[in-house]
């Protein structure tokens, strides 16, 4: 355990940030999975779920939870997966 006052404060801040970052990442994963499963099920609101997932990824990048390139890569991969699922059902 830290004895220095500034380090004690830093540890408190890190715990808060870690909890917030984990919550944001968990939400991104949940939204992405729901968008993918909605596309597989052929739901009418699949496009809305994809849009929400992309929005959450953008918000995480804006807050600094995700690196901008990581956010871009995740959006691209998710969009491609959903598009492949939709193309497979239509064909």
PDB file of C-alpha atoms in Angstrom:
ATOM      1  CA  UNK A   1       0.000   0.000   0.000  1.00  0.00           C
ATOM      2  CA  UNK A   2       1.230   3.457  -0.849  1.00  0.00           C
ATOM      3  CA  UNK A   3       2.375   5.825   1.886  1.00  0.00           C
ATOM      4  CA  UNK A   4       2.656   8.916  -0.281  1.00  0.00           C
ATOM      5  CA  UNK A   5      -0.453  11.083  -0.342  1.00  0.00           C
ATOM      6  CA  UNK A   6      -0.321  11.791  -4.061  1.00  0.00           C
ATOM      7  CA  UNK A   7       0.061   8.092  -4.840  1.00  0.00           C
ATOM      8  CA  UNK A   8      -2.931   7.232  -2.637  1.00  0.00           C
ATOM      9  CA  UNK A   9      -5.004   9.714  -4.624  1.00  0.00           C
ATOM     10  CA  UNK A  10      -3.625   8.350  -7.898  1.00  0.00           C
ATOM     11  CA  UNK A  11      -4.658   4.830  -6.845  1.00  0.00           C
ATOM     12  CA  UNK A  12      -8.202   6.044  -6.116  1.00  0.00           C
ATOM     13  CA  UNK A  13      -8.384   7.735  -9.501  1.00  0.00           C
ATOM     14  CA  UNK A  14      -7.102   4.625 -11.259  1.00  0.00           C
ATOM     15  CA  UNK A  15      -9.777   2.477  -9.622  1.00  0.00           C
ATOM     16  CA  UNK A  16     -12.519   4.865 -10.754  1.00  0.00           C
ATOM     17  CA  UNK A  17     -11.149   5.013 -14.287  1.00  0.00           C
ATOM     18  CA  UNK A  18     -10.755   1.247 -14.457  1.00  0.00           C
ATOM     19  CA  UNK A  19     -14.373   0.724 -13.406  1.00  0.00           C
ATOM     20  CA  UNK A  20     -15.625   3.244 -15.965  1.00  0.00           C
ATOM     21  CA  UNK A  21     -13.472   1.808 -18.761  1.00  0.00           C
ATOM     22  CA  UNK A  22     -14.612  -1.743 -18.006  1.00  0.00           C
ATOM     23  CA  UNK A  23     -18.258  -0.665 -18.062  1.00  0.00           C
ATOM     24  CA  UNK A  24     -17.825   1.113 -21.392  1.00  0.00           C
ATOM     25  CA  UNK A  25     -15.989  -1.843 -22.946  1.00  0.00           C
ATOM     26  CA  UNK A  26     -18.603  -4.279 -21.666  1.00  0.00           C
ATOM     27  CA  UNK A  27     -21.364  -2.175 -23.191  1.00  0.00           C
ATOM     28  CA  UNK A  28     -19.550  -2.070 -26.533  1.00  0.00           C
ATOM     29  CA  UNK A  29     -19.235  -5.853 -26.539  1.00  0.00           C
ATOM     30  CA  UNK A  30     -22.891  -6.280 -25.587  1.00  0.00           C
ATOM     31  CA  UNK A  31     -24.140  -3.863 -28.240  1.00  0.00           C
ATOM     32  CA  UNK A  32     -21.938  -5.468 -30.912  1.00  0.00           C
ATOM     33  CA  UNK A  33     -23.144  -8.950 -30.038  1.00  0.00           C
ATOM     34  CA  UNK A  34     -26.785  -7.851 -30.054  1.00  0.00           C
ATOM     35  CA  UNK A  35     -26.348  -6.212 -33.465  1.00  0.00           C
ATOM     36  CA  UNK A  36     -24.796  -9.384 -34.848  1.00  0.00           C
ATOM     37  CA  UNK A  37     -27.446 -11.664 -33.357  1.00  0.00           C
ATOM     38  CA  UNK A  38     -30.240  -9.392 -34.615  1.00  0.00           C
ATOM     39  CA  UNK A  39     -28.790  -9.611 -38.117  1.00  0.00           C
ATOM     40  CA  UNK A  40     -28.632 -13.407 -37.849  1.00  0.00           C
ATOM     41  CA  UNK A  41     -32.239 -13.565 -36.672  1.00  0.00           C
ATOM     42  CA  UNK A  42     -33.334 -11.242 -39.464  1.00  0.00           C
ATOM     43  CA  UNK A  43     -34.878  -8.728 -37.083  1.00  0.00           C
ATOM     44  CA  UNK A  44     -36.267  -5.523 -38.519  1.00  0.00           C
ATOM     45  CA  UNK A  45     -34.333  -3.454 -35.973  1.00  0.00           C
ATOM     46  CA  UNK A  46     -30.933  -4.969 -36.870  1.00  0.00           C
ATOM     47  CA  UNK A  47     -29.839  -1.772 -38.617  1.00  0.00           C
ATOM     48  CA  UNK A  48     -30.808   0.272 -35.561  1.00  0.00           C
ATOM     49  CA  UNK A  49     -28.807  -2.028 -33.286  1.00  0.00           C
ATOM     50  CA  UNK A  50     -25.775  -1.737 -35.588  1.00  0.00           C
ATOM     51  CA  UNK A  51     -26.089   2.055 -35.542  1.00  0.00           C
ATOM     52  CA  UNK A  52     -26.251   2.043 -31.738  1.00  0.00           C
ATOM     53  CA  UNK A  53     -23.183  -0.196 -31.482  1.00  0.00           C
ATOM     54  CA  UNK A  54     -21.211   2.078 -33.818  1.00  0.00           C
ATOM     55  CA  UNK A  55     -22.328   5.112 -31.812  1.00  0.00           C
ATOM     56  CA  UNK A  56     -21.114   3.532 -28.546  1.00  0.00           C
ATOM     57  CA  UNK A  57     -17.754   2.715 -30.129  1.00  0.00           C
ATOM     58  CA  UNK A  58     -17.417   6.333 -31.285  1.00  0.00           C
ATOM     59  CA  UNK A  59     -18.295   7.593 -27.799  1.00  0.00           C
ATOM     60  CA  UNK A  60     -15.670   5.318 -26.245  1.00  0.00           C
ATOM     61  CA  UNK A  61     -13.050   6.653 -28.639  1.00  0.00           C
ATOM     62  CA  UNK A  62     -14.066  10.231 -27.842  1.00  0.00           C
ATOM     63  CA  UNK A  63     -13.716   9.572 -24.103  1.00  0.00           C
ATOM     64  CA  UNK A  64     -10.311   7.974 -24.562  1.00  0.00           C
ATOM     65  CA  UNK A  65     -11.409   4.487 -23.521  1.00  0.00           C
ATOM     66  CA  UNK A  66     -10.459   3.165 -26.969  1.00  0.00           C
ATOM     67  CA  UNK A  67      -7.721   4.359 -29.293  1.00  0.00           C
ATOM     68  CA  UNK A  68      -9.238   5.982 -32.403  1.00  0.00           C
ATOM     69  CA  UNK A  69      -7.673   3.393 -34.712  1.00  0.00           C
ATOM     70  CA  UNK A  70      -9.028   0.576 -32.538  1.00  0.00           C
ATOM     71  CA  UNK A  71     -12.492   2.123 -32.686  1.00  0.00           C
ATOM     72  CA  UNK A  72     -12.277   2.421 -36.453  1.00  0.00           C
ATOM     73  CA  UNK A  73     -11.149  -1.189 -36.801  1.00  0.00           C
ATOM     74  CA  UNK A  74     -13.946  -2.471 -34.558  1.00  0.00           C
ATOM     75  CA  UNK A  75     -16.584  -0.500 -36.466  1.00  0.00           C
ATOM     76  CA  UNK A  76     -15.270  -1.784 -39.772  1.00  0.00           C
ATOM     77  CA  UNK A  77     -15.194  -5.413 -38.665  1.00  0.00           C
ATOM     78  CA  UNK A  78     -18.641  -5.260 -37.100  1.00  0.00           C
ATOM     79  CA  UNK A  79     -20.152  -3.618 -40.178  1.00  0.00           C
ATOM     80  CA  UNK A  80     -18.542  -6.206 -42.457  1.00  0.00           C
ATOM     81  CA  UNK A  81     -19.799  -9.097 -40.305  1.00  0.00           C
ATOM     82  CA  UNK A  82     -23.364  -7.757 -40.298  1.00  0.00           C
ATOM     83  CA  UNK A  83     -23.228  -7.110 -44.050  1.00  0.00           C
ATOM     84  CA  UNK A  84     -21.994 -10.675 -44.705  1.00  0.00           C
ATOM     85  CA  UNK A  85     -24.799 -12.091 -42.563  1.00  0.00           C
ATOM     86  CA  UNK A  86     -27.388 -10.010 -44.438  1.00  0.00           C
ATOM     87  CA  UNK A  87     -25.908 -10.933 -47.826  1.00  0.00           C
ATOM     88  CA  UNK A  88     -25.953 -14.606 -46.930  1.00  0.00           C
ATOM     89  CA  UNK A  89     -29.643 -14.505 -46.022  1.00  0.00           C
ATOM     90  CA  UNK A  90     -30.644 -12.570 -49.111  1.00  0.00           C
ATOM     91  CA  UNK A  91     -28.767 -14.808 -51.539  1.00  0.00           C
TER      92      UNK A  91
END
